[in-house]
């Protein structure tokens, strides 16, 4: 693909995440929209007739297993395999919180969630465009920028709109309406709120990137989370 060496080194990471998120997102969409589960259109239904130790359907248990396996691996990958970035410490915290939520959710039969593939897709598209036609110091073309600009509304819609609307509302409010003395209420909601803060943190990175592109402060399409050459030397 005529990738630059720097981009070729990062491409396996992005391609792997694109593959996994695409498959897991598709499976999550299947569970939410192609089965009889009403969780997406009626999030409080997660807690209807809830009781500790209740049976978990096989198709949902598979989703738990896949997500737990992925985030368990991601802890190691972020620390030792992936490119180290300015937000890598936050990413490690995200994986710890997510893994704790998924495992605890399965153990105590609480509400689970599914991942998105917008960010990895756009990052792979970015590096592919740079390797095929871009070069260091060149002005990014509209074809390079367009998929990256789509990150802003996509991430806002999934992480900062639907996540609070569908997940936080159900766990913070609806859970107490259905099960007044539901156990581990503050534990689960505290971790979910931590995830929300991290979603806001990463969204600000995207806003910063878009602002730099629109103001002409970026001469090439770069990930603003990555260290530049001078910072790396320091």
PDB file of C-alpha atoms in Angstrom:
ATOM      1  CA  UNK A   1       0.000   0.000   0.000  1.00  0.00           C
ATOM      2  CA  UNK A   2       3.061   2.280  -0.135  1.00  0.00           C
ATOM      3  CA  UNK A   3       2.676   3.172   3.531  1.00  0.00           C
ATOM      4  CA  UNK A   4       5.244   5.355   5.219  1.00  0.00           C
ATOM      5  CA  UNK A   5       7.340   3.326   7.751  1.00  0.00           C
ATOM      6  CA  UNK A   6       5.768   5.147  10.709  1.00  0.00           C
ATOM      7  CA  UNK A   7       2.260   4.343   9.460  1.00  0.00           C
ATOM      8  CA  UNK A   8       3.128   0.765   8.485  1.00  0.00           C
ATOM      9  CA  UNK A   9       4.214   0.090  12.079  1.00  0.00           C
ATOM     10  CA  UNK A  10       0.835   1.274  13.395  1.00  0.00           C
ATOM     11  CA  UNK A  11      -1.330  -0.345  10.725  1.00  0.00           C
ATOM     12  CA  UNK A  12      -1.570  -3.838  12.358  1.00  0.00           C
ATOM     13  CA  UNK A  13      -2.950  -2.274  15.553  1.00  0.00           C
ATOM     14  CA  UNK A  14      -5.575  -0.316  13.652  1.00  0.00           C
ATOM     15  CA  UNK A  15      -6.484  -3.212  11.353  1.00  0.00           C
ATOM     16  CA  UNK A  16      -6.956  -5.545  14.337  1.00  0.00           C
ATOM     17  CA  UNK A  17      -9.198  -3.052  16.131  1.00  0.00           C
ATOM     18  CA  UNK A  18     -11.171  -2.413  12.956  1.00  0.00           C
ATOM     19  CA  UNK A  19     -11.752  -6.164  12.561  1.00  0.00           C
ATOM     20  CA  UNK A  20     -12.781  -6.766  16.161  1.00  0.00           C
ATOM     21  CA  UNK A  21     -14.961  -3.669  16.585  1.00  0.00           C
ATOM     22  CA  UNK A  22     -16.714  -4.338  13.273  1.00  0.00           C
ATOM     23  CA  UNK A  23     -17.541  -7.917  14.296  1.00  0.00           C
ATOM     24  CA  UNK A  24     -18.499  -7.074  17.896  1.00  0.00           C
ATOM     25  CA  UNK A  25     -20.549  -4.042  16.830  1.00  0.00           C
ATOM     26  CA  UNK A  26     -22.372  -6.187  14.248  1.00  0.00           C
ATOM     27  CA  UNK A  27     -23.093  -8.877  16.821  1.00  0.00           C
ATOM     28  CA  UNK A  28     -24.308  -6.263  19.302  1.00  0.00           C
ATOM     29  CA  UNK A  29     -26.558  -4.736  16.626  1.00  0.00           C
ATOM     30  CA  UNK A  30     -27.919  -8.230  15.894  1.00  0.00           C
ATOM     31  CA  UNK A  31     -28.788  -8.759  19.562  1.00  0.00           C
ATOM     32  CA  UNK A  32     -30.429  -5.340  19.858  1.00  0.00           C
ATOM     33  CA  UNK A  33     -32.343  -5.142  16.581  1.00  0.00           C
ATOM     34  CA  UNK A  34     -32.749  -8.679  15.190  1.00  0.00           C
ATOM     35  CA  UNK A  35     -33.919 -10.511  18.297  1.00  0.00           C
ATOM     36  CA  UNK A  36     -36.791 -10.137  20.748  1.00  0.00           C
ATOM     37  CA  UNK A  37     -34.668  -8.269  23.310  1.00  0.00           C
ATOM     38  CA  UNK A  38     -36.226  -4.801  23.901  1.00  0.00           C
ATOM     39  CA  UNK A  39     -33.123  -3.325  25.543  1.00  0.00           C
ATOM     40  CA  UNK A  40     -32.373  -0.606  22.981  1.00  0.00           C
ATOM     41  CA  UNK A  41     -35.873   0.800  22.557  1.00  0.00           C
ATOM     42  CA  UNK A  42     -36.797   0.195  26.217  1.00  0.00           C
ATOM     43  CA  UNK A  43     -33.566   0.363  28.298  1.00  0.00           C
ATOM     44  CA  UNK A  44     -35.375   0.059  31.677  1.00  0.00           C
ATOM     45  CA  UNK A  45     -36.519  -3.413  30.554  1.00  0.00           C
ATOM     46  CA  UNK A  46     -33.028  -4.639  31.489  1.00  0.00           C
ATOM     47  CA  UNK A  47     -34.195  -4.514  35.119  1.00  0.00           C
ATOM     48  CA  UNK A  48     -37.709  -5.900  34.701  1.00  0.00           C
ATOM     49  CA  UNK A  49     -38.026  -9.067  36.796  1.00  0.00           C
ATOM     50  CA  UNK A  50     -34.339  -8.798  37.693  1.00  0.00           C
ATOM     51  CA  UNK A  51     -32.991 -11.070  40.383  1.00  0.00           C
ATOM     52  CA  UNK A  52     -29.480 -11.983  41.450  1.00  0.00           C
ATOM     53  CA  UNK A  53     -28.251 -15.255  39.958  1.00  0.00           C
ATOM     54  CA  UNK A  54     -30.793 -15.234  37.112  1.00  0.00           C
ATOM     55  CA  UNK A  55     -29.960 -17.253  33.999  1.00  0.00           C
ATOM     56  CA  UNK A  56     -28.047 -15.489  31.211  1.00  0.00           C
ATOM     57  CA  UNK A  57     -29.170 -16.408  27.660  1.00  0.00           C
ATOM     58  CA  UNK A  58     -26.439 -18.083  25.608  1.00  0.00           C
ATOM     59  CA  UNK A  59     -26.284 -15.392  22.917  1.00  0.00           C
ATOM     60  CA  UNK A  60     -25.768 -12.661  25.525  1.00  0.00           C
ATOM     61  CA  UNK A  61     -23.232 -14.800  27.408  1.00  0.00           C
ATOM     62  CA  UNK A  62     -21.245 -15.072  24.148  1.00  0.00           C
ATOM     63  CA  UNK A  63     -21.187 -11.269  23.903  1.00  0.00           C
ATOM     64  CA  UNK A  64     -19.879 -11.047  27.475  1.00  0.00           C
ATOM     65  CA  UNK A  65     -17.175 -13.633  26.759  1.00  0.00           C
ATOM     66  CA  UNK A  66     -15.985 -11.882  23.586  1.00  0.00           C
ATOM     67  CA  UNK A  67     -15.859  -8.453  25.214  1.00  0.00           C
ATOM     68  CA  UNK A  68     -14.111  -9.720  28.350  1.00  0.00           C
ATOM     69  CA  UNK A  69     -11.515 -11.544  26.249  1.00  0.00           C
ATOM     70  CA  UNK A  70     -10.864  -8.484  24.093  1.00  0.00           C
ATOM     71  CA  UNK A  71     -10.428  -6.020  26.956  1.00  0.00           C
ATOM     72  CA  UNK A  72      -8.301  -8.490  28.895  1.00  0.00           C
ATOM     73  CA  UNK A  73      -5.998  -8.697  25.887  1.00  0.00           C
ATOM     74  CA  UNK A  74      -6.165  -4.915  25.385  1.00  0.00           C
ATOM     75  CA  UNK A  75      -4.618  -4.305  28.795  1.00  0.00           C
ATOM     76  CA  UNK A  76      -1.482  -6.126  27.675  1.00  0.00           C
ATOM     77  CA  UNK A  77      -1.581  -4.733  24.126  1.00  0.00           C
ATOM     78  CA  UNK A  78      -1.871  -1.095  25.213  1.00  0.00           C
ATOM     79  CA  UNK A  79       1.038  -1.436  27.639  1.00  0.00           C
ATOM     80  CA  UNK A  80       3.438  -3.513  25.520  1.00  0.00           C
ATOM     81  CA  UNK A  81       2.339  -3.741  21.867  1.00  0.00           C
ATOM     82  CA  UNK A  82       0.537  -0.607  20.688  1.00  0.00           C
ATOM     83  CA  UNK A  83       2.075   2.782  19.922  1.00  0.00           C
ATOM     84  CA  UNK A  84       2.421   4.757  23.168  1.00  0.00           C
ATOM     85  CA  UNK A  85       0.348   7.934  23.013  1.00  0.00           C
ATOM     86  CA  UNK A  86      -0.527  10.886  25.222  1.00  0.00           C
ATOM     87  CA  UNK A  87      -3.747   9.167  26.268  1.00  0.00           C
ATOM     88  CA  UNK A  88      -2.330   5.657  26.778  1.00  0.00           C
ATOM     89  CA  UNK A  89      -2.556   5.900  30.589  1.00  0.00           C
ATOM     90  CA  UNK A  90      -6.211   6.920  30.267  1.00  0.00           C
ATOM     91  CA  UNK A  91      -6.694   4.058  27.800  1.00  0.00           C
ATOM     92  CA  UNK A  92      -5.299   1.583  30.346  1.00  0.00           C
ATOM     93  CA  UNK A  93      -7.686   2.956  32.957  1.00  0.00           C
ATOM     94  CA  UNK A  94     -10.528   2.634  30.455  1.00  0.00           C
ATOM     95  CA  UNK A  95      -9.711  -1.038  29.882  1.00  0.00           C
ATOM     96  CA  UNK A  96      -9.537  -1.746  33.611  1.00  0.00           C
ATOM     97  CA  UNK A  97     -12.888  -0.024  34.243  1.00  0.00           C
ATOM     98  CA  UNK A  98     -14.543  -1.681  31.234  1.00  0.00           C
ATOM     99  CA  UNK A  99     -13.247  -5.135  32.137  1.00  0.00           C
ATOM    100  CA  UNK A 100     -14.428  -4.685  35.726  1.00  0.00           C
ATOM    101  CA  UNK A 101     -17.858  -3.562  34.536  1.00  0.00           C
ATOM    102  CA  UNK A 102     -18.277  -6.445  32.083  1.00  0.00           C
ATOM    103  CA  UNK A 103     -17.126  -9.131  34.521  1.00  0.00           C
ATOM    104  CA  UNK A 104     -19.167  -7.689  37.393  1.00  0.00           C
ATOM    105  CA  UNK A 105     -22.179  -7.227  35.153  1.00  0.00           C
ATOM    106  CA  UNK A 106     -22.080 -10.904  34.226  1.00  0.00           C
ATOM    107  CA  UNK A 107     -21.494 -12.016  37.806  1.00  0.00           C
ATOM    108  CA  UNK A 108     -24.330  -9.943  39.250  1.00  0.00           C
ATOM    109  CA  UNK A 109     -26.613 -10.062  36.171  1.00  0.00           C
ATOM    110  CA  UNK A 110     -26.575  -6.316  35.579  1.00  0.00           C
ATOM    111  CA  UNK A 111     -26.861  -4.372  32.301  1.00  0.00           C
ATOM    112  CA  UNK A 112     -24.146  -4.803  29.640  1.00  0.00           C
ATOM    113  CA  UNK A 113     -23.255  -2.817  26.486  1.00  0.00           C
ATOM    114  CA  UNK A 114     -21.686  -3.089  23.012  1.00  0.00           C
ATOM    115  CA  UNK A 115     -18.751  -1.314  21.359  1.00  0.00           C
ATOM    116  CA  UNK A 116     -18.623   0.955  18.298  1.00  0.00           C
ATOM    117  CA  UNK A 117     -16.374   0.853  15.233  1.00  0.00           C
ATOM    118  CA  UNK A 118     -16.431   4.496  14.048  1.00  0.00           C
ATOM    119  CA  UNK A 119     -13.083   5.534  15.539  1.00  0.00           C
ATOM    120  CA  UNK A 120     -10.933   2.537  14.411  1.00  0.00           C
ATOM    121  CA  UNK A 121     -12.483   2.684  10.916  1.00  0.00           C
ATOM    122  CA  UNK A 122     -11.629   6.334  10.474  1.00  0.00           C
ATOM    123  CA  UNK A 123      -8.106   5.883  11.824  1.00  0.00           C
ATOM    124  CA  UNK A 124      -7.433   3.047   9.371  1.00  0.00           C
ATOM    125  CA  UNK A 125      -8.826   5.162   6.548  1.00  0.00           C
ATOM    126  CA  UNK A 126      -6.537   8.023   7.625  1.00  0.00           C
ATOM    127  CA  UNK A 127      -3.351   5.945   7.508  1.00  0.00           C
ATOM    128  CA  UNK A 128      -4.332   4.297   4.231  1.00  0.00           C
ATOM    129  CA  UNK A 129      -4.881   7.681   2.609  1.00  0.00           C
ATOM    130  CA  UNK A 130      -1.554   9.015   3.845  1.00  0.00           C
ATOM    131  CA  UNK A 131       0.356   5.949   2.643  1.00  0.00           C
ATOM    132  CA  UNK A 132      -1.256   5.906  -0.792  1.00  0.00           C
ATOM    133  CA  UNK A 133      -1.136   9.581  -1.679  1.00  0.00           C
ATOM    134  CA  UNK A 134       0.131  11.733   1.167  1.00  0.00           C
ATOM    135  CA  UNK A 135       3.639  12.641   2.181  1.00  0.00           C
ATOM    136  CA  UNK A 136       5.195  14.453   5.099  1.00  0.00           C
ATOM    137  CA  UNK A 137       4.658  18.183   4.873  1.00  0.00           C
ATOM    138  CA  UNK A 138       1.880  17.975   2.285  1.00  0.00           C
ATOM    139  CA  UNK A 139      -1.454  19.729   2.748  1.00  0.00           C
ATOM    140  CA  UNK A 140      -4.177  17.144   3.491  1.00  0.00           C
ATOM    141  CA  UNK A 141      -6.717  16.719   0.719  1.00  0.00           C
ATOM    142  CA  UNK A 142     -10.495  16.778   1.267  1.00  0.00           C
ATOM    143  CA  UNK A 143     -10.496  13.017   0.708  1.00  0.00           C
ATOM    144  CA  UNK A 144      -8.106  12.566   3.643  1.00  0.00           C
ATOM    145  CA  UNK A 145     -10.003  14.889   5.982  1.00  0.00           C
ATOM    146  CA  UNK A 146     -13.615  13.924   5.289  1.00  0.00           C
ATOM    147  CA  UNK A 147     -13.621  10.515   7.068  1.00  0.00           C
ATOM    148  CA  UNK A 148     -11.823  12.037  10.042  1.00  0.00           C
ATOM    149  CA  UNK A 149     -14.269  14.922  10.363  1.00  0.00           C
ATOM    150  CA  UNK A 150     -17.029  12.296  10.534  1.00  0.00           C
ATOM    151  CA  UNK A 151     -15.554  11.270  13.904  1.00  0.00           C
ATOM    152  CA  UNK A 152     -17.035  14.295  15.664  1.00  0.00           C
ATOM    153  CA  UNK A 153     -20.779  13.699  15.108  1.00  0.00           C
ATOM    154  CA  UNK A 154     -20.319   9.921  15.223  1.00  0.00           C
ATOM    155  CA  UNK A 155     -18.516   9.834  18.536  1.00  0.00           C
ATOM    156  CA  UNK A 156     -20.793  12.493  20.017  1.00  0.00           C
ATOM    157  CA  UNK A 157     -23.912  10.568  18.988  1.00  0.00           C
ATOM    158  CA  UNK A 158     -22.791   7.171  20.274  1.00  0.00           C
ATOM    159  CA  UNK A 159     -20.694   8.083  23.311  1.00  0.00           C
ATOM    160  CA  UNK A 160     -22.128  11.375  24.582  1.00  0.00           C
ATOM    161  CA  UNK A 161     -25.794  11.072  23.574  1.00  0.00           C
ATOM    162  CA  UNK A 162     -26.886   7.442  23.357  1.00  0.00           C
ATOM    163  CA  UNK A 163     -24.628   6.225  26.171  1.00  0.00           C
ATOM    164  CA  UNK A 164     -26.106   8.593  28.799  1.00  0.00           C
ATOM    165  CA  UNK A 165     -29.608   8.334  27.313  1.00  0.00           C
ATOM    166  CA  UNK A 166     -29.735   4.542  27.067  1.00  0.00           C
ATOM    167  CA  UNK A 167     -27.270   3.260  29.656  1.00  0.00           C
ATOM    168  CA  UNK A 168     -26.892   5.859  32.401  1.00  0.00           C
ATOM    169  CA  UNK A 169     -30.614   6.594  32.557  1.00  0.00           C
ATOM    170  CA  UNK A 170     -31.391   2.895  32.965  1.00  0.00           C
ATOM    171  CA  UNK A 171     -28.718   2.211  35.574  1.00  0.00           C
ATOM    172  CA  UNK A 172     -29.021   5.446  37.597  1.00  0.00           C
ATOM    173  CA  UNK A 173     -32.797   5.911  37.544  1.00  0.00           C
ATOM    174  CA  UNK A 174     -34.735   2.954  36.159  1.00  0.00           C
ATOM    175  CA  UNK A 175     -32.856   0.350  38.181  1.00  0.00           C
ATOM    176  CA  UNK A 176     -34.108   1.853  41.454  1.00  0.00           C
ATOM    177  CA  UNK A 177     -37.649   2.057  40.106  1.00  0.00           C
ATOM    178  CA  UNK A 178     -37.672  -1.668  39.279  1.00  0.00           C
ATOM    179  CA  UNK A 179     -35.482  -2.957  42.122  1.00  0.00           C
ATOM    180  CA  UNK A 180     -35.436  -0.417  45.008  1.00  0.00           C
ATOM    181  CA  UNK A 181     -32.709  -2.242  46.946  1.00  0.00           C
ATOM    182  CA  UNK A 182     -30.646  -3.345  43.963  1.00  0.00           C
ATOM    183  CA  UNK A 183     -27.121  -4.318  45.124  1.00  0.00           C
ATOM    184  CA  UNK A 184     -23.911  -2.561  44.052  1.00  0.00           C
ATOM    185  CA  UNK A 185     -25.860   0.449  42.775  1.00  0.00           C
ATOM    186  CA  UNK A 186     -23.126   3.004  43.546  1.00  0.00           C
ATOM    187  CA  UNK A 187     -20.314   0.683  42.417  1.00  0.00           C
ATOM    188  CA  UNK A 188     -21.710   0.182  38.917  1.00  0.00           C
ATOM    189  CA  UNK A 189     -22.834   3.762  38.396  1.00  0.00           C
ATOM    190  CA  UNK A 190     -19.545   5.207  39.626  1.00  0.00           C
ATOM    191  CA  UNK A 191     -17.643   3.151  37.036  1.00  0.00           C
ATOM    192  CA  UNK A 192     -20.119   4.120  34.302  1.00  0.00           C
ATOM    193  CA  UNK A 193     -19.672   7.786  35.174  1.00  0.00           C
ATOM    194  CA  UNK A 194     -15.894   7.339  34.964  1.00  0.00           C
ATOM    195  CA  UNK A 195     -16.384   5.984  31.436  1.00  0.00           C
ATOM    196  CA  UNK A 196     -18.520   9.017  30.618  1.00  0.00           C
ATOM    197  CA  UNK A 197     -15.757  11.361  31.754  1.00  0.00           C
ATOM    198  CA  UNK A 198     -13.260   9.485  29.572  1.00  0.00           C
ATOM    199  CA  UNK A 199     -15.651   9.746  26.609  1.00  0.00           C
ATOM    200  CA  UNK A 200     -15.716  13.523  27.108  1.00  0.00           C
ATOM    201  CA  UNK A 201     -11.907  13.547  27.378  1.00  0.00           C
ATOM    202  CA  UNK A 202     -11.480  11.758  24.033  1.00  0.00           C
ATOM    203  CA  UNK A 203     -14.156  13.846  22.360  1.00  0.00           C
ATOM    204  CA  UNK A 204     -12.128  16.950  23.253  1.00  0.00           C
ATOM    205  CA  UNK A 205      -9.181  15.420  21.354  1.00  0.00           C
ATOM    206  CA  UNK A 206     -11.396  15.150  18.275  1.00  0.00           C
ATOM    207  CA  UNK A 207     -12.608  18.741  18.696  1.00  0.00           C
ATOM    208  CA  UNK A 208      -8.961  19.839  18.952  1.00  0.00           C
ATOM    209  CA  UNK A 209      -8.100  17.939  15.769  1.00  0.00           C
ATOM    210  CA  UNK A 210     -11.030  19.412  13.828  1.00  0.00           C
ATOM    211  CA  UNK A 211     -10.164  22.921  15.039  1.00  0.00           C
ATOM    212  CA  UNK A 212      -6.538  22.544  13.923  1.00  0.00           C
ATOM    213  CA  UNK A 213      -7.627  21.303  10.489  1.00  0.00           C
ATOM    214  CA  UNK A 214     -10.167  24.091   9.981  1.00  0.00           C
ATOM    215  CA  UNK A 215      -7.700  26.763  11.147  1.00  0.00           C
ATOM    216  CA  UNK A 216      -4.965  25.414   8.875  1.00  0.00           C
ATOM    217  CA  UNK A 217      -2.631  24.584  11.773  1.00  0.00           C
ATOM    218  CA  UNK A 218      -1.991  21.008  10.546  1.00  0.00           C
ATOM    219  CA  UNK A 219       0.091  20.488   7.442  1.00  0.00           C
ATOM    220  CA  UNK A 220      -0.698  16.761   7.323  1.00  0.00           C
ATOM    221  CA  UNK A 221      -3.345  14.483   8.782  1.00  0.00           C
ATOM    222  CA  UNK A 222      -1.936  13.440  12.161  1.00  0.00           C
ATOM    223  CA  UNK A 223      -3.350  11.837  15.290  1.00  0.00           C
ATOM    224  CA  UNK A 224      -3.253  14.670  17.847  1.00  0.00           C
ATOM    225  CA  UNK A 225      -2.803  12.106  20.630  1.00  0.00           C
ATOM    226  CA  UNK A 226       0.603  11.105  19.316  1.00  0.00           C
ATOM    227  CA  UNK A 227       3.907  12.684  20.271  1.00  0.00           C
ATOM    228  CA  UNK A 228       5.694  14.653  17.568  1.00  0.00           C
ATOM    229  CA  UNK A 229       9.352  14.124  16.776  1.00  0.00           C
ATOM    230  CA  UNK A 230      10.658  16.738  19.234  1.00  0.00           C
ATOM    231  CA  UNK A 231       8.438  15.491  22.070  1.00  0.00           C
ATOM    232  CA  UNK A 232       9.532  11.905  21.405  1.00  0.00           C
ATOM    233  CA  UNK A 233      13.188  12.907  21.630  1.00  0.00           C
ATOM    234  CA  UNK A 234      12.573  14.627  24.970  1.00  0.00           C
TER     235      UNK A 234
END
